[in-house]
Amino acid sequence: MNATTYTARAHTNIALIKYWGKKNEELILPMNSSLSLTLDRFYTETSVTFDERLKEDLFLLDNSKKNSIKVSKFLDIVRQKAAISIKAKVVSQNHVPSTAGLASSASAYAALALAASKAAGLDLNKKELSRLARRGSGSACRSIYGGLVEWQEGNDDQTSFAYPIKIPTDFEVTMVALVISTDYKKISSRAGMKRVVETSPYYSAWIQNTAEDLNNIKQAILERDFETFGEISEENAMKMHALNMSAHPHFSYFEPDTIKAMQIVEKLRSQGISCYYTLDAGPNLKVICLKKDVQVITDFLSDSFGQEKVFVAGPGPAAHLI
Ligand code: 2P0
């Protein structure tokens, strides 16, 4: 086999209807379907070369050698599909401003799935790529596509994958990311969601309610109803964080400045600006708004937190080879 290098670029995505819990940890099958927006601003580029001369997999992230256990486990899935046993060199670069705290496993595994499958001689279609990316990190299956994306939970490896949702052309949804901290997570997403599934007394309500949120947000997109779209997103995020506070032992990703930023968004909203927040497994706030309101929102957040903490991103493209 020729040691050909393939390089892929995949963009991060932010969930508006959150994935928070697995029904199968090995296959990474989620407890509920989710919906996200792929962002243009933040992405990962990854090159993969399968090389007969290598004795073990090699993984470089942002120019430094990293432990490759998780990456090797993922490459094993690719090797099995391609019926090869050759080790690989993986070189990955996160294109996220170092202060942004928005590097994600979603863009990482989407880029790795595309580059590694190609380098192994596979020619997977998008559905197969989404299923493969999911095996690295659940949210990565959504970063195979651009714009708004739904991940259908499915009930086995074949049926759990993402697909794009058409964005009406006059629905100019944008995100303003506010960085509150770039520290490592107190509890990883993987551990946090597992604890919630196992201990939150509200988990069954979440499952039922999130299915309704997903249907309602898709209807809002169809109707170009931005207010309902934002309201559902914000409420779904708060329900996810309420699960964390109801777990045993309980935990929260909020920092004091997270609450302060939420109140600023709520104040802007009371003044007639359509803006809503969402948060993932960390204290950083993402404000969902329309393109026309980006300036006023960034001005307000910059005044309170500093211009260097505020990043604007629009809908981004699908994962692609470069
Ligand atoms: C999401 N998050 O839907 C949710 C909301 C964070 C909060 O997916 O265990 O890194 O690798 O499947 O995908 C982050 O979890 O977790 C995540 P694994 P992942 O975006």
XYZ file of C-alpha atoms and ligand atoms in Angstrom, residues 13-20 22 25 28 32 34-36 70 104-106 109 134-142 151 185 188-191 193 240-241 253 279-282, ligand 1:
63
model
C -20.459 22.607 15.893
C -22.551 23.963 18.740
C -25.636 22.003 19.741
C -28.915 23.870 20.073
C -30.721 20.711 21.127
C -28.147 18.937 23.259
C -26.805 15.399 23.244
C -26.377 14.496 26.904
C -25.468 7.485 25.917
C -20.940 3.639 25.381
C -21.548 5.930 21.182
C -31.711 11.398 22.364
C -29.820 16.448 18.794
C -29.460 19.466 16.496
C -26.474 21.736 15.956
C -7.871 7.328 21.948
C -13.615 20.480 20.322
C -13.609 16.751 19.874
C -16.351 17.283 17.262
C -12.940 13.363 15.030
C -19.542 9.200 15.876
C -17.333 6.329 17.095
C -14.625 8.864 18.041
C -16.897 11.386 19.711
C -20.665 11.620 19.489
C -20.885 15.267 18.507
C -18.345 14.670 15.688
C -20.984 12.924 13.575
C -22.678 16.331 13.177
C -28.191 13.682 14.608
C -13.203 21.148 32.300
C -15.424 15.887 31.047
C -18.561 15.688 28.907
C -18.176 11.947 28.796
C -18.065 11.573 32.581
C -23.312 12.823 30.912
C -29.279 20.097 30.286
C -27.517 22.142 32.953
C -20.108 24.172 34.611
C -23.745 26.605 26.979
C -21.978 23.286 26.606
C -19.807 21.395 29.055
C -18.005 24.523 30.187
C -23.554 18.397 22.340
N -21.905 18.098 24.135
O -24.639 17.999 21.894
C -23.284 18.175 23.823
C -23.814 19.307 24.654
C -21.524 18.975 25.177
C -22.781 19.565 25.699
O -21.542 16.502 22.666
O -18.462 11.184 24.961
O -17.381 15.241 23.269
O -17.121 11.958 22.998
O -19.519 11.324 22.698
O -19.371 14.547 21.851
C -19.794 16.911 24.068
O -19.679 15.544 24.154
O -18.900 13.362 24.000
C -21.128 17.151 23.579
P -18.472 11.885 23.641
P -18.759 14.681 23.182
O -22.717 18.999 21.639
